[in-house]
CSV table of N, CA and C in Angstrom, one decimal:
chain,number,residue,atom,x,y,z
B,124,MET,N,10.2,-5.2,-1.0
B,124,MET,CA,9.7,-5.7,-1.6
B,124,MET,C,9.0,-6.4,-2.5
B,125,ALA,N,8.2,-6.8,-2.8
B,125,ALA,CA,7.9,-8.3,-3.9
B,125,ALA,C,8.5,-7.7,-5.1
B,126,GLU,N,8.5,-9.0,-6.6
B,126,GLU,CA,8.5,-8.8,-7.4
B,126,GLU,C,7.5,-7.6,-8.3
B,127,ILE,N,7.4,-6.3,-8.4
B,127,ILE,CA,6.4,-5.5,-9.7
B,127,ILE,C,6.0,-6.6,-11.2
B,128,ARG,N,4.5,-7.0,-11.3
B,128,ARG,CA,3.9,-7.7,-11.9
B,128,ARG,C,4.6,-6.9,-12.7
B,129,THR,N,4.6,-7.6,-14.5
B,129,THR,CA,4.4,-6.0,-15.7
B,129,THR,C,3.4,-7.6,-16.1
B,130,GLY,N,3.2,-5.9,-17.8
B,130,GLY,CA,1.8,-6.8,-18.1
B,130,GLY,C,1.6,-5.5,-18.5
B,131,GLY,N,1.6,-5.0,-19.5
B,131,GLY,CA,0.2,-3.6,-19.9
B,131,GLY,C,1.2,-2.3,-19.8
B,132,ALA,N,-0.4,-1.4,-21.2
B,132,ALA,CA,0.7,-0.4,-20.6
B,132,ALA,C,0.7,0.2,-20.1
B,133,ARG,N,-0.1,0.6,-19.6
B,133,ARG,CA,-0.7,0.4,-18.3
B,133,ARG,C,-0.4,0.5,-16.5
B,134,ASP,N,1.1,-0.3,-16.5
B,134,ASP,CA,1.2,-0.8,-15.8
B,134,ASP,C,1.6,-0.8,-15.2
B,135,VAL,N,1.5,-0.7,-13.6
B,135,VAL,CA,2.2,-0.6,-11.9
B,135,VAL,C,3.6,0.1,-12.0
B,136,ALA,N,4.3,-1.4,-12.8
B,136,ALA,CA,5.8,-0.8,-12.6
B,136,ALA,C,6.2,0.6,-13.2
B,137,ALA,N,4.8,1.3,-14.1
B,137,ALA,CA,5.6,2.5,-14.3
B,137,ALA,C,5.9,3.3,-13.7
B,138,LEU,N,4.8,3.3,-12.5
B,138,LEU,CA,5.2,3.9,-11.8
B,138,LEU,C,5.9,4.1,-10.5
B,139,PHE,N,7.4,2.9,-10.7
B,139,PHE,CA,8.7,3.2,-9.8
B,139,PHE,C,9.5,2.8,-10.0
B,140,SER,N,10.2,3.6,-9.6
B,140,SER,CA,11.8,4.2,-10.2
B,140,SER,C,12.7,4.0,-9.4
B,141,ASP,N,13.8,2.7,-9.5
B,141,ASP,CA,14.6,2.2,-8.8
B,141,ASP,C,13.5,1.3,-7.4
B,142,GLY,N,12.1,1.0,-7.7
B,142,GLY,CA,12.4,-0.2,-6.2
B,142,GLY,C,11.0,0.6,-5.8
B,143,ARG,N,11.3,2.1,-5.9
B,143,ARG,CA,10.6,3.6,-5.2
B,143,ARG,C,8.7,4.1,-5.8
B,144,LEU,N,7.7,4.3,-5.3
B,144,LEU,CA,6.7,4.9,-6.0
B,144,LEU,C,7.4,6.0,-6.1
B,145,THR,N,6.8,6.6,-7.5
B,145,THR,CA,7.1,7.8,-7.8
B,145,THR,C,6.6,8.9,-7.5
B,146,ALA,N,5.1,8.4,-8.0
B,146,ALA,CA,4.3,9.6,-7.3
B,146,ALA,C,3.0,8.5,-7.5
B,147,VAL,N,1.8,9.1,-6.7
B,147,VAL,CA,0.8,8.5,-6.8
B,147,VAL,C,-0.7,9.1,-7.1
B,148,PRO,N,-0.9,8.8,-7.6
B,148,PRO,CA,-2.0,8.6,-8.9
B,148,PRO,C,-3.1,9.4,-8.8
B,149,ARG,N,-3.4,10.4,-9.0
B,149,ARG,CA,-4.8,11.2,-8.9
B,149,ARG,C,-5.7,11.0,-9.9
B,150,LYS,N,-5.4,10.0,-10.2
B,150,LYS,CA,-6.5,9.4,-11.7
B,150,LYS,C,-6.7,8.3,-10.8
B,151,GLN,N,-8.8,7.7,-9.3
B,151,GLN,CA,-9.5,7.1,-9.1
B,151,GLN,C,-9.3,5.4,-9.2
B,152,ALA,N,-8.9,5.6,-10.6
B,152,ALA,CA,-8.9,3.9,-11.6
B,152,ALA,C,-6.6,3.1,-10.8
B,153,ARG,N,-6.2,4.2,-12.1
B,153,ARG,CA,-4.8,3.8,-11.6
B,153,ARG,C,-4.6,4.0,-9.8
B,154,ARG,N,-5.2,5.6,-9.4
B,154,ARG,CA,-4.3,5.4,-7.5
B,154,ARG,C,-5.6,3.2,-7.3
B,155,GLU,N,-5.9,3.1,-7.8
B,155,GLU,CA,-6.3,1.4,-6.6
B,155,GLU,C,-6.2,0.3,-7.1
B,156,GLN,N,-5.3,0.6,-8.1
B,156,GLN,CA,-4.4,-0.6,-8.8
B,156,GLN,C,-2.9,-0.7,-8.2
B,157,LEU,N,-2.6,0.8,-8.5
B,157,LEU,CA,-1.6,0.5,-7.5
B,157,LEU,C,-1.5,-0.2,-6.0
B,158,LEU,N,-3.0,1.1,-5.1
B,158,LEU,CA,-3.6,0.3,-3.6
B,158,LEU,C,-3.2,-1.4,-4.1
B,159,THR,N,-3.6,-2.1,-4.9
B,159,THR,CA,-4.1,-3.8,-4.8
B,159,THR,C,-2.4,-3.5,-4.7
B,160,HIS,N,-1.8,-3.3,-5.9
B,160,HIS,CA,-0.5,-3.8,-5.4
B,160,HIS,C,0.2,-3.9,-4.6
B,161,LEU,N,0.2,-2.7,-3.9
B,161,LEU,CA,0.8,-2.9,-2.5
B,161,LEU,C,0.1,-3.7,-1.2
B,162,ALA,N,-1.3,-3.7,-1.3
B,162,ALA,CA,-1.8,-4.4,-0.2
B,162,ALA,C,-1.7,-5.8,-0.6
B,163,GLU,N,-1.1,-6.5,-1.9
B,163,GLU,CA,-0.9,-7.4,-2.3
B,163,GLU,C,0.9,-8.3,-2.4
B,164,THR,N,1.4,-7.2,-2.3
B,164,THR,CA,2.9,-7.8,-2.5
B,164,THR,C,3.9,-7.2,-1.0
B,165,LEU,N,2.7,-5.9,0.4
B,165,LEU,CA,3.8,-6.1,1.1
B,165,LEU,C,2.9,-6.5,1.9
B,166,PHE,N,1.7,-6.7,1.7
B,166,PHE,CA,1.2,-7.3,3.7
B,166,PHE,C,0.5,-8.7,3.0
B,167,GLU,N,1.0,-9.8,4.1
B,167,GLU,CA,0.6,-11.0,4.1
B,167,GLU,C,-0.9,-11.3,4.2
B,168,ARG,N,-1.8,-12.1,3.9
B,168,ARG,CA,-2.7,-12.2,4.1
B,168,ARG,C,-3.0,-13.0,5.3
B,169,ASP,N,-4.0,-12.3,6.0
B,169,ASP,CA,-3.6,-13.4,7.6
B,169,ASP,C,-2.9,-13.3,8.4
B,170,ARG,N,-3.0,-11.8,8.7
B,170,ARG,CA,-1.8,-11.0,9.4
B,170,ARG,C,-2.0,-10.3,10.2
B,171,PRO,N,-2.2,-10.0,11.1
B,171,PRO,CA,-1.9,-8.9,11.9
B,171,PRO,C,-1.2,-7.9,11.7
B,172,TYR,N,-0.5,-6.7,10.9
B,172,TYR,CA,0.7,-5.8,11.5
B,172,TYR,C,-0.2,-4.8,12.7
B,173,THR,N,0.6,-4.0,12.9
B,173,THR,CA,0.9,-2.7,14.5
B,173,THR,C,1.1,-2.1,13.8
B,174,GLU,N,0.2,-0.6,14.0
B,174,GLU,CA,0.4,1.0,12.4
B,174,GLU,C,2.3,1.0,12.5
B,175,PRO,N,2.8,0.5,14.1
B,175,PRO,CA,4.9,0.7,13.0
B,175,PRO,C,4.4,0.0,12.3
B,176,GLU,N,4.9,-1.1,11.7
B,176,GLU,CA,4.5,-2.4,10.9
B,176,GLU,C,4.1,-2.0,9.5
B,177,VAL,N,3.5,-1.1,9.9
B,177,VAL,CA,2.1,-0.9,7.9
B,177,VAL,C,3.4,0.0,7.6
B,178,ASN,N,3.4,1.5,9.4
B,178,ASN,CA,4.5,2.4,8.7
B,178,ASN,C,5.5,2.4,7.6
B,179,GLU,N,6.2,0.7,8.6
B,179,GLU,CA,7.9,0.9,7.8
B,179,GLU,C,8.0,0.7,6.3
B,180,ALA,N,6.6,-0.6,6.1
B,180,ALA,CA,6.3,-1.4,4.9
B,180,ALA,C,5.8,-0.4,4.5
B,181,LEU,N,5.3,0.2,4.1
B,181,LEU,CA,4.9,1.7,3.5
B,181,LEU,C,5.7,2.1,2.9
B,182,ARG,N,7.3,3.1,4.3
B,182,ARG,CA,7.9,4.0,4.0
B,182,ARG,C,9.5,3.0,2.8
B,183,THR,N,8.8,1.2,2.3
B,183,THR,CA,10.2,1.5,2.0
B,183,THR,C,9.7,1.4,0.2
B,184,VAL,N,8.3,2.0,0.0
B,184,VAL,CA,8.0,2.5,-1.5
B,184,VAL,C,7.8,4.0,-1.7
B,185,HIS,N,7.6,4.4,-0.4
B,185,HIS,CA,7.3,6.7,-0.4
B,185,HIS,C,7.1,7.2,0.7
B,186,ASP,N,8.0,8.4,0.2
B,186,ASP,CA,7.9,9.1,2.0
B,186,ASP,C,6.9,9.5,2.7
B,187,ASP,N,5.8,9.4,1.5
B,187,ASP,CA,4.1,9.6,1.8
B,187,ASP,C,3.7,8.6,2.6
B,188,TRP,N,4.8,7.9,3.4
B,188,TRP,CA,3.5,6.9,3.9
B,188,TRP,C,2.5,6.4,4.8
B,189,PRO,N,2.0,8.2,5.3
B,189,PRO,CA,0.9,8.0,6.4
B,189,PRO,C,-0.4,8.6,5.2
B,190,ALA,N,-0.3,9.1,4.0
B,190,ALA,CA,-1.4,9.0,2.6
B,190,ALA,C,-1.5,7.6,1.8
B,191,LEU,N,-0.5,6.6,1.5
B,191,LEU,CA,-1.0,5.5,1.4
B,191,LEU,C,-1.8,4.6,3.0
B,192,ARG,N,-1.4,5.0,3.5
B,192,ARG,CA,-1.9,3.6,4.5
B,192,ARG,C,-2.4,4.5,4.7
B,193,ARG,N,-3.5,5.7,4.6
B,193,ARG,CA,-5.3,6.3,4.6
B,193,ARG,C,-5.8,5.8,3.4
B,194,HIS,N,-5.3,5.6,2.3
B,194,HIS,CA,-5.7,5.5,1.1
B,194,HIS,C,-6.0,4.0,1.6
B,195,LEU,N,-4.7,2.8,1.7
B,195,LEU,CA,-6.0,1.7,1.7
B,195,LEU,C,-6.8,1.1,2.7
B,196,VAL,N,-6.4,1.9,3.6
B,196,VAL,CA,-7.5,1.7,4.7
B,196,VAL,C,-8.9,2.5,3.9
B,197,VAL,N,-9.8,3.5,3.7
B,197,VAL,CA,-10.2,3.7,3.3
B,197,VAL,C,-10.2,3.8,1.4
B,198,ALA,N,-10.2,2.2,0.8
B,198,ALA,CA,-10.2,1.1,-0.4
B,198,ALA,C,-10.9,0.3,-0.1
B,199,GLY,N,-10.0,0.3,1.4
B,199,GLY,CA,-11.0,-1.8,2.4
B,199,GLY,C,-10.5,-2.2,1.7
B,200,LEU,N,-8.3,-2.2,1.6
B,200,LEU,CA,-8.0,-3.2,1.0
B,200,LEU,C,-6.6,-3.1,2.4
B,201,LEU,N,-7.0,-2.5,3.5
B,201,LEU,CA,-6.5,-2.2,4.5
B,201,LEU,C,-7.4,-2.4,5.9
B,202,VAL,N,-7.9,-3.4,6.5
B,202,VAL,CA,-8.7,-3.0,8.3
B,202,VAL,C,-8.8,-2.9,9.2
B,203,ARG,N,-8.5,-1.8,9.8
B,203,ARG,CA,-7.4,-0.9,10.7
B,203,ARG,C,-8.8,-1.3,11.9
B,204,THR,N,-8.1,-1.8,13.2
B,204,THR,CA,-9.3,-1.9,14.7
B,204,THR,C,-9.3,0.0,15.2
B,205,LYS,N,-11.1,-0.1,15.8
B,205,LYS,CA,-11.3,1.3,15.9
B,205,LYS,C,-9.9,2.5,16.8
B,206,ASP,N,-9.4,1.4,17.1
B,206,ASP,CA,-7.9,2.4,18.0
B,206,ASP,C,-6.8,2.3,17.3
B,207,GLY,N,-6.7,2.2,15.8
B,207,GLY,CA,-5.4,2.7,14.8
B,207,GLY,C,-4.2,1.4,15.1
B,208,ALA,N,-4.4,0.5,16.1
B,208,ALA,CA,-3.8,-0.2,17.2
B,208,ALA,C,-2.6,-0.9,15.8
B,209,ARG,N,-4.0,-2.4,15.6
B,209,ARG,CA,-3.7,-3.3,14.6
B,209,ARG,C,-4.9,-2.8,13.6
B,210,TYR,N,-3.5,-3.6,12.3
B,210,TYR,CA,-4.5,-3.6,10.5
B,210,TYR,C,-4.4,-5.3,10.1
B,211,ARG,N,-5.2,-5.3,9.3
B,211,ARG,CA,-5.2,-6.7,8.4
B,211,ARG,C,-5.2,-6.5,7.1
B,212,ARG,N,-5.4,-7.1,6.3
B,212,ARG,CA,-5.2,-7.2,4.9
B,212,ARG,C,-6.6,-7.8,4.5
B,213,ALA,N,-7.6,-6.8,4.2
B,213,ALA,CA,-8.5,-7.4,3.5
B,213,ALA,C,-8.8,-8.7,2.8
B,214,GLY,N,-9.2,-9.4,2.7
B,214,GLY,CA,-9.6,-10.3,1.6
B,214,GLY,C,-9.2,-11.2,2.3
């Protein structure tokens, strides 16, 4: 996983312990901050990913990787093909 950026009391790094996400924030703004960080650090721009590749990347940071994948898609940070076979980082 890429380096966690720091800078502020509400920093994303505070959500991690030993490189692992301790919990997915319930507050939407905080969760969006986390999801943006995950999209930027785990997925390259302009590169297609298979579902197993997305799962493996998310598994490196949290045990509930299906929820993280769903949150990333709903937030529009990962775009999924209709059949769910391919993903791409949005933006």
